Coordinates of C-alpha atoms in Angstrom, one line a residue:
Chain A
M1037 CA -13.2 -20.3 27.8
L1038 CA -10.1 -18.4 28.5
N1039 CA -11.1 -17.7 32.0
Q1040 CA -12.0 -21.3 32.7
A1041 CA -8.6 -22.4 31.4
A1042 CA -6.9 -19.8 33.5
G1043 CA -8.9 -21.0 36.5
R1044 CA -7.7 -24.6 36.1
E1045 CA -4.1 -23.8 35.6
T1046 CA -2.8 -21.4 38.1
G1047 CA 0.0 -19.0 37.1
T1048 CA 2.7 -20.8 39.0
D1049 CA 1.9 -24.1 37.3
I1050 CA 2.5 -22.7 33.8
A1051 CA 5.3 -20.1 34.4
H1052 CA 8.1 -22.7 34.8
L1053 CA 7.3 -24.8 31.7
R1054 CA 9.8 -24.9 28.8
H1055 CA 9.1 -22.9 25.7
V1056 CA 9.3 -24.9 22.5
P1057 CA 9.6 -22.9 19.2
R1058 CA 7.2 -23.8 16.4
R1059 CA 8.7 -26.1 13.7
Y1060 CA 8.6 -25.0 10.1
W1061 CA 8.5 -28.3 8.3
G1062 CA 7.5 -26.7 5.0
R1063 CA 10.9 -24.9 4.9
Y1064 CA 12.9 -28.1 5.4
V1065 CA 10.9 -29.8 2.6
S1066 CA 11.2 -26.9 0.1
A1067 CA 14.9 -26.4 0.8
G1068 CA 15.5 -30.1 0.2
L1069 CA 13.6 -30.0 -3.1
I1070 CA 15.5 -27.0 -4.3
L1071 CA 18.9 -28.7 -3.4
L1072 CA 17.7 -31.7 -5.3
F1073 CA 16.9 -29.5 -8.3
L1074 CA 20.2 -27.7 -8.1
G1075 CA 22.0 -31.0 -8.0
F1076 CA 20.2 -32.1 -11.1
L1077 CA 21.2 -28.9 -12.9
V1078 CA 24.8 -29.3 -12.0
D1079 CA 24.7 -32.9 -13.1
A1080 CA 23.0 -32.0 -16.3
S1081 CA 25.5 -29.3 -17.2
A1082 CA 28.4 -31.6 -16.4
H1083 CA 27.0 -34.3 -18.7
G1084 CA 25.5 -31.8 -21.2
K1085 CA 27.3 -30.4 -24.2
I1086 CA 29.0 -27.5 -22.3
E1087 CA 32.7 -27.4 -22.3
W1088 CA 33.3 -25.6 -19.0
R1089 CA 37.0 -25.3 -19.6
F1090 CA 36.2 -23.0 -22.6
V1091 CA 34.2 -20.8 -20.2
G1092 CA 37.2 -20.5 -17.9
Q1093 CA 39.5 -20.0 -20.9
F1094 CA 37.5 -17.3 -22.6
L1095 CA 36.5 -15.4 -19.4
T1096 CA 39.7 -13.3 -19.5
V1097 CA 40.7 -13.2 -23.2
P1098 CA 41.6 -9.6 -24.4
S1099 CA 38.6 -9.4 -26.7
I1100 CA 36.2 -10.2 -23.9
L1101 CA 37.9 -7.8 -21.4
Y1102 CA 37.9 -5.1 -24.1
G1103 CA 34.2 -5.7 -24.6
L1104 CA 33.7 -5.6 -20.8
A1105 CA 35.5 -2.2 -20.6
N1106 CA 33.3 -0.9 -23.4
T1107 CA 30.2 -2.1 -21.7
I1108 CA 31.2 -0.4 -18.5
I1109 CA 32.2 2.9 -20.2
M1110 CA 29.0 3.0 -22.3
S1111 CA 26.8 2.2 -19.2
I1112 CA 28.4 5.0 -17.2
L1113 CA 28.4 7.6 -20.0
A1114 CA 24.9 6.8 -21.3
M1115 CA 23.5 6.8 -17.7
A1116 CA 25.3 10.1 -16.9
L1117 CA 23.8 11.7 -20.1
G1118 CA 20.4 10.1 -19.2
V1119 CA 20.4 11.5 -15.7
V1120 CA 21.5 15.0 -16.7
L1121 CA 18.8 15.1 -19.4
G1122 CA 16.3 13.6 -16.9
V1123 CA 16.9 16.4 -14.4
I1124 CA 16.6 19.1 -17.1
I1125 CA 13.5 17.5 -18.6
A1126 CA 11.9 17.1 -15.1
I1127 CA 12.6 20.7 -14.1
M1128 CA 11.2 21.9 -17.5
R1129 CA 8.1 19.7 -16.9
M1130 CA 7.5 21.5 -13.6
S1131 CA 8.2 25.0 -14.9
A1132 CA 5.6 27.7 -15.1
N1133 CA 6.7 28.3 -18.7
P1134 CA 4.2 26.5 -21.0
V1135 CA 6.8 26.2 -23.9
L1136 CA 9.2 24.4 -21.6
R1137 CA 6.5 22.1 -20.4
A1138 CA 5.4 21.2 -23.9
V1139 CA 9.0 20.5 -25.0
S1140 CA 9.4 18.2 -22.0
L1141 CA 6.2 16.4 -22.6
G1142 CA 7.1 15.9 -26.3
Y1143 CA 10.5 14.6 -25.4
V1144 CA 9.2 12.0 -23.1
W1145 CA 6.4 11.0 -25.4
L1146 CA 8.8 10.5 -28.3
F1147 CA 11.7 8.7 -26.7
R1148 CA 9.6 6.6 -24.3
G1149 CA 7.2 5.7 -27.1
T1150 CA 9.7 4.0 -29.4
P1151 CA 11.9 1.0 -28.8
A1152 CA 15.4 1.7 -27.8
I1153 CA 16.8 -0.6 -30.5
L1154 CA 14.9 1.4 -33.1
Q1155 CA 16.4 4.6 -31.8
L1156 CA 19.9 3.1 -31.9
L1157 CA 19.4 2.2 -35.6
L1158 CA 18.0 5.6 -36.4
W1159 CA 21.0 7.4 -34.9
F1160 CA 23.4 5.0 -36.5
N1161 CA 21.9 5.5 -39.9
L1162 CA 21.5 9.2 -39.6
A1163 CA 23.9 9.6 -42.5
L1164 CA 21.1 8.4 -44.8
V1165 CA 19.1 11.5 -43.9
F1166 CA 21.9 14.0 -43.4
P1167 CA 25.1 13.1 -45.3
T1168 CA 27.0 16.0 -43.7
V1169 CA 26.8 17.7 -40.4
G1170 CA 28.1 21.1 -39.2
I1171 CA 27.6 24.8 -39.7
P1172 CA 27.8 25.6 -43.5
G1173 CA 31.0 27.6 -44.3
V1174 CA 32.4 27.2 -40.8
W1175 CA 32.8 23.6 -40.1
E1176 CA 31.5 20.5 -41.8
A1177 CA 32.1 16.8 -41.6
R1178 CA 30.7 13.7 -43.1
M1179 CA 28.0 12.1 -40.9
V1180 CA 29.4 8.6 -41.3
D1181 CA 32.6 9.9 -39.7
V1182 CA 30.8 11.6 -36.8
M1183 CA 28.2 9.0 -36.1
T1184 CA 30.5 6.2 -35.1
P1185 CA 29.0 3.2 -33.3
F1186 CA 30.2 4.7 -30.0
V1187 CA 28.5 8.1 -30.6
A1188 CA 25.3 6.5 -32.0
A1189 CA 25.1 4.2 -28.9
L1190 CA 25.8 7.0 -26.5
L1191 CA 23.1 9.3 -28.0
G1192 CA 20.6 6.5 -28.5
L1193 CA 20.9 5.0 -25.0
G1194 CA 21.5 8.3 -23.2
I1195 CA 18.6 10.2 -24.8
N1196 CA 16.3 7.2 -24.3
Q1197 CA 17.3 7.0 -20.7
G1198 CA 16.7 10.7 -20.3
A1199 CA 13.0 10.1 -20.9
Y1200 CA 12.8 7.5 -18.2
S1201 CA 15.0 9.3 -15.7
S1202 CA 13.0 12.5 -16.0
E1203 CA 9.9 10.7 -14.7
V1204 CA 12.0 9.3 -11.8
V1205 CA 13.4 12.8 -11.0
R1206 CA 9.9 14.4 -11.3
A1207 CA 8.6 11.9 -8.7
G1208 CA 11.5 12.9 -6.5
L1209 CA 10.8 16.6 -6.9
L1210 CA 7.1 16.1 -6.2
S1211 CA 8.0 14.2 -3.0
V1212 CA 9.5 17.3 -1.4
D1213 CA 7.1 19.3 0.7
T1214 CA 5.9 22.6 -0.9
G1215 CA 6.9 24.3 2.4
Q1216 CA 10.5 23.7 1.4
Y1217 CA 10.1 25.7 -1.8
E1218 CA 8.4 28.5 0.2
A1219 CA 11.1 28.5 2.9
A1220 CA 13.8 28.8 0.2
K1221 CA 11.9 31.6 -1.5
A1222 CA 11.5 33.3 1.8
I1223 CA 15.2 33.6 2.3
G1224 CA 15.4 35.2 -1.1
M1225 CA 16.5 32.2 -3.2
A1226 CA 15.8 32.2 -6.9
R1227 CA 14.1 29.1 -8.3
L1228 CA 17.2 27.3 -9.8
K1229 CA 19.3 27.9 -6.7
A1230 CA 16.4 26.6 -4.5
L1231 CA 16.2 23.5 -6.7
R1232 CA 19.9 22.9 -6.5
R1233 CA 20.5 23.6 -2.8
I1234 CA 17.2 22.7 -1.2
I1235 CA 14.9 20.6 -3.3
L1236 CA 17.2 18.2 -5.3
P1237 CA 19.2 17.1 -2.2
Q1238 CA 16.0 16.0 -0.5
A1239 CA 14.6 14.5 -3.7
M1240 CA 17.7 12.4 -4.0
R1241 CA 16.5 10.1 -1.3
V1242 CA 13.5 9.2 -3.4
I1243 CA 15.4 9.3 -6.7
I1244 CA 18.4 7.0 -5.9
P1245 CA 16.7 3.6 -5.5
P1246 CA 14.8 3.7 -8.9
I1247 CA 17.9 5.4 -10.6
G1248 CA 20.0 2.5 -9.3
N1249 CA 17.5 0.2 -10.8
E1250 CA 17.6 2.1 -14.1
F1251 CA 21.5 1.9 -14.0
I1252 CA 21.3 -1.8 -13.7
S1253 CA 18.9 -1.9 -16.7
M1254 CA 21.3 0.3 -18.6
V1255 CA 24.2 -2.2 -18.2
K1256 CA 22.1 -4.8 -19.9
L1257 CA 20.6 -2.4 -22.4
T1258 CA 24.1 -1.6 -23.7
S1259 CA 24.0 -5.1 -25.3
L1260 CA 21.5 -3.7 -27.8
A1261 CA 24.4 -1.6 -29.2
S1262 CA 25.8 -4.8 -30.6
V1263 CA 23.4 -4.4 -33.5
I1264 CA 25.2 -1.2 -34.5
Q1265 CA 28.6 -2.8 -34.3
Y1266 CA 29.6 -1.2 -30.9
A1267 CA 32.2 -3.5 -29.5
E1268 CA 30.6 -4.2 -26.1
I1269 CA 30.9 -7.5 -24.4
L1270 CA 28.0 -9.4 -26.0
H1271 CA 29.1 -8.2 -29.5
N1272 CA 32.7 -9.5 -28.9
A1273 CA 31.4 -12.8 -27.4
E1274 CA 29.3 -13.3 -30.6
N1275 CA 32.3 -12.5 -32.8
I1276 CA 34.3 -15.2 -31.0
Y1277 CA 31.6 -17.9 -31.3
Y1278 CA 31.0 -17.1 -34.9
A1279 CA 34.6 -18.3 -35.4
N1280 CA 34.8 -21.2 -32.9
A1281 CA 31.1 -22.2 -32.6
R1282 CA 31.3 -22.3 -28.8
V1283 CA 28.0 -20.4 -28.5
I1284 CA 26.7 -21.4 -25.1
E1285 CA 30.2 -21.2 -23.5
L1286 CA 30.7 -17.6 -24.7
L1287 CA 27.2 -16.6 -23.7
I1288 CA 27.9 -17.9 -20.2
V1289 CA 31.1 -15.9 -20.2
A1290 CA 29.1 -12.7 -21.0
A1291 CA 26.5 -13.6 -18.4
I1292 CA 29.1 -14.0 -15.7
W1293 CA 30.5 -10.5 -16.4
Y1294 CA 27.1 -8.9 -16.4
L1295 CA 26.3 -10.5 -13.1
V1296 CA 29.7 -9.2 -11.7
I1297 CA 28.9 -5.6 -12.8
V1298 CA 25.4 -5.7 -11.5
T1299 CA 26.5 -7.1 -8.1
I1300 CA 29.1 -4.3 -7.7
L1301 CA 26.5 -1.7 -8.7
S1302 CA 24.0 -3.0 -6.2
L1303 CA 26.6 -2.7 -3.4
G1304 CA 27.4 0.8 -4.5
Q1305 CA 23.8 1.9 -4.4
A1306 CA 23.5 1.0 -0.8
Q1307 CA 26.5 3.3 -0.1
I1308 CA 25.0 6.2 -2.0
E1309 CA 21.6 5.8 -0.3
T1310 CA 23.3 6.1 3.1
R1311 CA 24.9 9.3 2.1
F1312 CA 21.7 11.0 1.0
A1313 CA 19.8 9.9 4.1
R1314 CA 21.5 12.9 5.8
G1315 CA 19.1 14.4 8.4
A1316 CA 16.4 11.9 7.4
G1317 CA 15.9 10.6 10.9
R1318 CA 18.5 7.9 11.1
R1319 CA 20.0 9.4 14.3
G1320 CA 17.1 11.0 16.0
T1321 CA 13.4 10.1 16.2
V1322 CA 11.1 10.6 13.3
S1323 CA 8.1 12.7 14.4
Chain B
M1096 CA -5.2 57.5 6.2
S1097 CA -6.3 56.0 9.5
G1098 CA -2.7 54.9 10.1
D1099 CA -1.6 58.5 10.7
T1100 CA -2.8 58.4 14.3
A1101 CA -0.2 57.5 16.8
V1102 CA -0.5 54.0 18.2
R1103 CA 0.3 53.3 21.8
S1104 CA 1.9 50.1 23.1
G1105 CA 2.3 50.2 26.8
D1106 CA 4.0 53.4 27.4
T1107 CA 5.8 53.8 24.1
V1108 CA 4.5 55.5 21.1
V1109 CA 5.8 53.4 18.2
R1110 CA 4.5 55.1 15.1
S1111 CA 7.1 56.9 13.1
G1112 CA 7.4 58.2 9.6
D1113 CA 6.4 56.2 6.5
P1114 CA 4.7 52.9 6.9
I1115 CA 6.9 49.9 6.2
V1116 CA 3.9 48.1 4.8
R1117 CA 1.1 49.9 3.0
A1118 CA -1.8 48.0 1.4
I1119 CA -4.5 49.9 -0.5
G1120 CA -7.5 48.0 -1.9
L1121 CA -5.7 44.7 -1.8
A1122 CA -7.6 41.8 -3.2
K1123 CA -6.6 38.1 -3.8
H1124 CA -8.6 35.6 -5.7
F1125 CA -8.1 31.8 -5.9
G1126 CA -10.2 31.1 -9.0
Q1127 CA -13.7 32.0 -8.0
F1128 CA -13.0 32.3 -4.3
Q1129 CA -12.0 35.7 -3.0
A1130 CA -9.6 35.3 -0.1
L1131 CA -8.9 39.0 0.4
K1132 CA -11.4 41.8 -0.3
A1133 CA -10.2 45.5 -0.5
I1134 CA -7.7 45.3 2.3
S1135 CA -6.2 48.7 3.3
L1136 CA -3.7 48.7 6.1
D1137 CA -0.5 50.5 7.2
V1138 CA 2.1 49.0 9.3
F1139 CA 4.7 51.3 10.9
R1140 CA 8.3 50.7 11.7
G1141 CA 8.8 49.2 15.2
E1142 CA 5.2 48.1 15.3
V1143 CA 4.1 44.6 16.4
L1144 CA 0.9 43.9 14.5
C1145 CA -1.1 40.9 15.5
I1146 CA -3.7 39.6 13.0
I1147 CA -6.4 37.4 14.6
G1148 CA -9.5 35.9 13.1
P1149 CA -11.2 32.6 12.4
S1150 CA -9.6 30.1 10.0
G1151 CA -10.2 30.9 6.4
S1152 CA -10.5 34.6 7.2
G1153 CA -7.6 35.5 4.9
K1154 CA -5.0 36.4 7.5
S1155 CA -2.3 34.0 6.3
T1156 CA -3.0 35.0 2.7
L1157 CA -2.5 38.6 3.6
L1158 CA 0.8 37.7 5.3
R1159 CA 1.9 35.6 2.3
C1160 CA 1.1 38.5 -0.1
V1161 CA 3.5 40.8 1.8
N1162 CA 6.5 38.5 0.9
Q1163 CA 5.0 37.5 -2.5
L1164 CA 4.4 33.8 -1.8
E1165 CA 1.0 34.7 -3.1
K1166 CA 0.5 37.1 -6.0
V1167 CA -1.9 40.0 -5.4
T1168 CA -4.8 40.1 -7.9
D1169 CA -5.9 43.6 -7.4
G1170 CA -5.0 46.7 -5.5
A1171 CA -1.5 47.8 -4.5
L1172 CA 1.0 46.9 -1.8
W1173 CA 4.2 48.6 -0.8
V1174 CA 6.9 47.1 1.4
D1175 CA 9.7 49.3 2.6
G1176 CA 8.8 52.0 0.1
E1177 CA 8.8 49.7 -2.9
L1178 CA 5.8 48.7 -4.9
V1179 CA 5.5 44.9 -4.4
G1180 CA 5.8 42.7 -7.5
Y1181 CA 5.5 45.6 -10.1
R1182 CA 7.5 48.4 -11.6
R1183 CA 5.7 51.6 -12.5
E1184 CA 6.4 53.2 -15.8
G1185 CA 4.1 56.0 -16.8
D1186 CA 0.5 54.9 -16.3
R1187 CA 1.3 51.2 -16.5
L1188 CA 2.5 48.6 -13.9
Y1189 CA 5.0 46.0 -15.3
E1190 CA 5.4 42.7 -13.6
L1191 CA 8.8 42.2 -12.0
T1192 CA 11.1 39.3 -13.0
E1193 CA 11.7 36.4 -10.7
S1194 CA 15.1 37.7 -9.6
Q1195 CA 13.7 41.1 -8.8
I1196 CA 11.0 39.5 -6.7
A1197 CA 13.6 37.5 -4.9
R1198 CA 15.5 40.7 -4.2
Q1199 CA 12.3 42.4 -2.8
R1200 CA 11.8 39.4 -0.5
L1201 CA 15.0 40.2 1.3
A1202 CA 13.2 43.0 3.1
T1203 CA 11.1 40.4 4.9
G1204 CA 11.8 37.3 7.0
M1205 CA 9.2 34.6 7.3
V1206 CA 8.4 32.1 10.0
F1207 CA 6.1 29.3 9.0
Q1208 CA 3.5 27.4 10.9
R1209 CA 5.2 24.1 10.1
F1210 CA 8.8 25.5 10.6
N1211 CA 10.0 24.3 7.1
L1212 CA 13.6 23.9 8.2
F1213 CA 15.8 22.3 5.6
P1214 CA 15.9 18.7 6.9
H1215 CA 19.2 17.8 5.1
M1216 CA 21.1 20.6 6.9
T1217 CA 22.1 21.1 10.5
A1218 CA 20.6 23.9 12.6
L1219 CA 23.8 26.0 11.8
E1220 CA 23.7 25.2 8.1
N1221 CA 20.0 26.2 8.0
V1222 CA 20.9 29.6 9.5
I1223 CA 23.9 30.3 7.2
E1224 CA 22.3 29.1 4.0
G1225 CA 20.7 32.4 3.1
P1226 CA 23.6 34.7 4.1
V1227 CA 26.2 32.5 2.2
Q1228 CA 24.1 31.5 -0.8
V1229 CA 22.0 34.5 -1.4
L1230 CA 23.8 37.5 0.2
K1231 CA 27.2 36.0 -0.7
R1232 CA 28.7 36.6 2.7
P1233 CA 32.0 35.0 3.6
K1234 CA 31.3 31.7 5.3
A1235 CA 33.4 32.2 8.4
E1236 CA 31.6 35.5 9.0
A1237 CA 28.2 33.9 8.5
I1238 CA 29.0 31.1 10.9
A1239 CA 30.0 33.5 13.6
E1240 CA 26.8 35.5 13.2
A1241 CA 24.7 32.3 13.0
K1242 CA 26.2 31.2 16.3
T1243 CA 25.2 34.5 17.9
L1244 CA 21.7 34.2 16.5
L1245 CA 21.4 30.6 17.8
A1246 CA 22.5 31.7 21.2
R1247 CA 19.9 34.5 21.0
V1248 CA 17.2 31.9 20.6
G1249 CA 18.8 29.7 23.2
L1250 CA 20.1 27.0 20.9
D1251 CA 23.8 27.5 20.6
H1252 CA 24.3 24.0 22.0
K1253 CA 22.2 22.5 19.2
A1254 CA 24.1 24.1 16.3
D1255 CA 25.1 20.7 14.8
A1256 CA 21.8 19.0 15.3
F1257 CA 19.6 18.1 12.4
P1258 CA 16.0 19.3 12.5
V1259 CA 14.7 15.8 13.0
E1260 CA 16.7 15.7 16.3
L1261 CA 15.0 18.8 17.6
S1262 CA 11.6 19.3 19.3
G1263 CA 9.0 21.4 17.5
G1264 CA 9.7 24.4 19.7
Q1265 CA 13.5 24.1 19.0
Q1266 CA 12.9 23.8 15.3
Q1267 CA 10.7 26.9 15.3
R1268 CA 13.4 28.8 17.2
V1269 CA 16.0 27.8 14.6
A1270 CA 13.6 28.9 11.9
I1271 CA 13.4 32.3 13.6
A1272 CA 17.2 32.5 13.7
R1273 CA 17.3 31.5 10.0
A1274 CA 14.9 34.4 9.1
L1275 CA 16.8 36.9 11.3
A1276 CA 20.2 35.9 9.6
M1277 CA 19.0 37.7 6.5
K1278 CA 18.7 40.9 8.5
P1279 CA 15.2 41.6 7.4
K1280 CA 13.5 44.9 8.1
L1281 CA 10.2 43.2 8.8
M1282 CA 9.4 39.8 10.3
L1283 CA 6.4 37.8 9.3
F1284 CA 5.0 35.1 11.5
D1285 CA 2.4 32.7 10.1
E1286 CA 0.8 31.0 13.1
P1287 CA 4.2 30.2 14.5
T1288 CA 2.9 28.2 17.5
S1289 CA -0.1 26.5 16.0
A1290 CA 1.8 23.3 15.2
L1291 CA 3.4 23.0 18.6
D1292 CA 2.6 20.8 21.6
P1293 CA 1.1 23.1 24.3
E1294 CA 4.2 22.9 26.5
L1295 CA 6.5 24.1 23.7
V1296 CA 4.5 27.2 22.9
G1297 CA 6.0 29.3 25.7
E1298 CA 9.6 29.0 24.5
V1299 CA 8.8 30.3 21.0
L1300 CA 6.6 33.1 22.4
T1301 CA 9.5 34.1 24.7
V1302 CA 11.9 34.4 21.7
M1303 CA 9.3 36.5 19.8
R1304 CA 8.7 38.7 22.8
D1305 CA 12.4 39.4 23.1
L1306 CA 12.5 40.2 19.4
A1307 CA 9.6 42.6 19.7
R1308 CA 11.3 44.3 22.6
S1309 CA 14.5 44.7 20.5
G1310 CA 12.5 47.0 18.2
M1311 CA 11.9 44.5 15.3
T1312 CA 8.8 45.3 13.2
M1313 CA 6.6 42.2 13.2
I1314 CA 3.4 41.1 11.7
V1315 CA 2.1 38.0 13.6
V1316 CA -0.8 35.9 12.5
T1317 CA -1.7 34.1 15.7
H1318 CA -4.4 32.5 17.9
E1319 CA -2.4 33.4 21.1
L1320 CA -4.6 36.2 22.4
G1321 CA -2.4 36.4 25.6
F1322 CA 0.6 37.1 23.4
A1323 CA -1.3 39.7 21.4
R1324 CA -2.5 41.5 24.5
E1325 CA 0.9 41.7 26.0
V1326 CA 3.2 42.4 22.9
A1327 CA 1.0 43.8 20.1
S1328 CA 1.0 47.5 19.5
R1329 CA -2.1 46.9 17.3
V1330 CA -4.5 44.1 16.7
V1331 CA -6.3 43.5 13.5
F1332 CA -9.4 41.3 13.4
M1333 CA -10.1 39.7 10.1
D1334 CA -13.1 37.7 8.9
Q1335 CA -14.2 36.5 5.4
G1336 CA -11.3 38.3 3.7
Q1337 CA -11.9 41.7 5.3
I1338 CA -10.5 43.7 8.1
I1339 CA -13.3 44.0 10.5
E1340 CA -11.6 46.2 13.0
T1341 CA -8.2 47.5 14.1
G1342 CA -7.0 49.0 17.3
P1343 CA -4.8 48.6 20.4
P1344 CA -5.1 45.2 22.1
S1345 CA -6.7 46.7 25.2
E1346 CA -9.5 47.9 23.0
I1347 CA -10.0 45.0 20.5
L1348 CA -9.5 42.2 22.9
T1349 CA -11.4 43.5 25.9
R1350 CA -14.2 45.6 24.5
P1351 CA -14.4 44.9 20.7
G1352 CA -16.7 47.3 18.8
N1353 CA -17.9 44.7 16.4
P1354 CA -20.1 41.7 17.4
R1355 CA -18.2 39.3 15.1
T1356 CA -14.9 40.2 16.9
A1357 CA -16.6 39.7 20.2
D1358 CA -17.9 36.2 19.1
F1359 CA -14.5 35.2 17.9
I1360 CA -12.7 36.3 21.1
S1361 CA -15.2 34.6 23.4
A1362 CA -14.9 31.4 21.2
V1363 CA -11.1 31.4 21.5
I1364 CA -11.0 32.1 25.2
S1365 CA -13.6 29.5 26.2

């Protein structure tokens, strides 16, 4: 068939014809439908019972900004604790020492196996189990004074995150070629130094995208701390609408701030990924 | 010991004093599989020992036992006068700690089949990593020496290149410089040219030849019989975890005493 067609139309006949790109009618139609739907949403919210001026008004009140700051601080600290614990737990999991391996497995099993909100409540109510904390005779304090909402939220979220991060870190460590461990050993490096200097920097390339993902989850997970009276943004938004009954407006205020934080984090992640791509074939050819 | 006889390489007699590597009754098991069976071998200072043999014959395993990437399961091994992996007290052998093993490894430098350069570091950073991080040498000094070493392997102009930007042959030459930077007493080469494109083999062999000429003690697992013939002071033929025969290259490679050696050599050459 092809040969016959080629026989009828000689090369010179066809070579000067104009090229017409394919039309994607489906895209025009679907874009139109979506615009229509968005228009409907805007119209509905304009006529619905949302007072948008309240949204604008409450977006920057001190209580909301204070809550925002607390959300950001808790996200960063809990995530930092989670990543540090995650690295330690992952290294323990890959250790030759069976005791360390068992501890690591137990940790992940326990903290990944129970809901984060339950863990937060347990930490917050620890005073019911241990009324005092400290070393007898040296230093002692009442647990209710130590286990503030901030401390309980940090421990609850950070330790929970450690269980998830450890699996991410482990995946990263496993992604590094065993030849790298051997080369590090061959120049006389001890195991921990090899991990720090050779293995982890390479594992970072694999670790960063899912950790970025986890960080974004963490920002939203901090809202759970509202149940233990930690003054993060959702908690403070709730306190305002308990007083003025502007429920939806204040929830929208909180939603806007969450979106702002997550957007900034997403941009930051791209920057970090570029940094750890060092020597990973961006300049040369990958063999 | 058979190693007490002088070994001739070209015109020079290279045997001297105590062996730098001595293996007696060395065995290595991987579960049920026995990779090395009762290996006894002496390697003397200044020698270039080439180990040849079919794949799975245990030659890489033997090399990896010398710098403790594999743990010996039976027999004893000395490197540079020290018992490898153990400390003797009375009639018992106590296993060394990880840091003691790391210190013992400093006597040897290793070059791998797949180069194993650190991909997140430049060529220069690869070479100074050991001296700075392990030997705690001042960085400026390490850099100066690394540049000399890179020049020695013909790559001073590639000091700032990442491994991914280098050809296989160039990567292997950086790997040799990285091993030399630790000033080892013994260099181990584990099939250093097997992963290279044919046209890149020569540049690596040239560097190794120069190294041999400079008096470095080398144990080379290789399939390059031409290199073995030219550079080796002794050739060891291994098969099925055993040393089948040992001798000067002129003997082993041209008129082998054992039919298995003869079969292998004719198979490699054809």
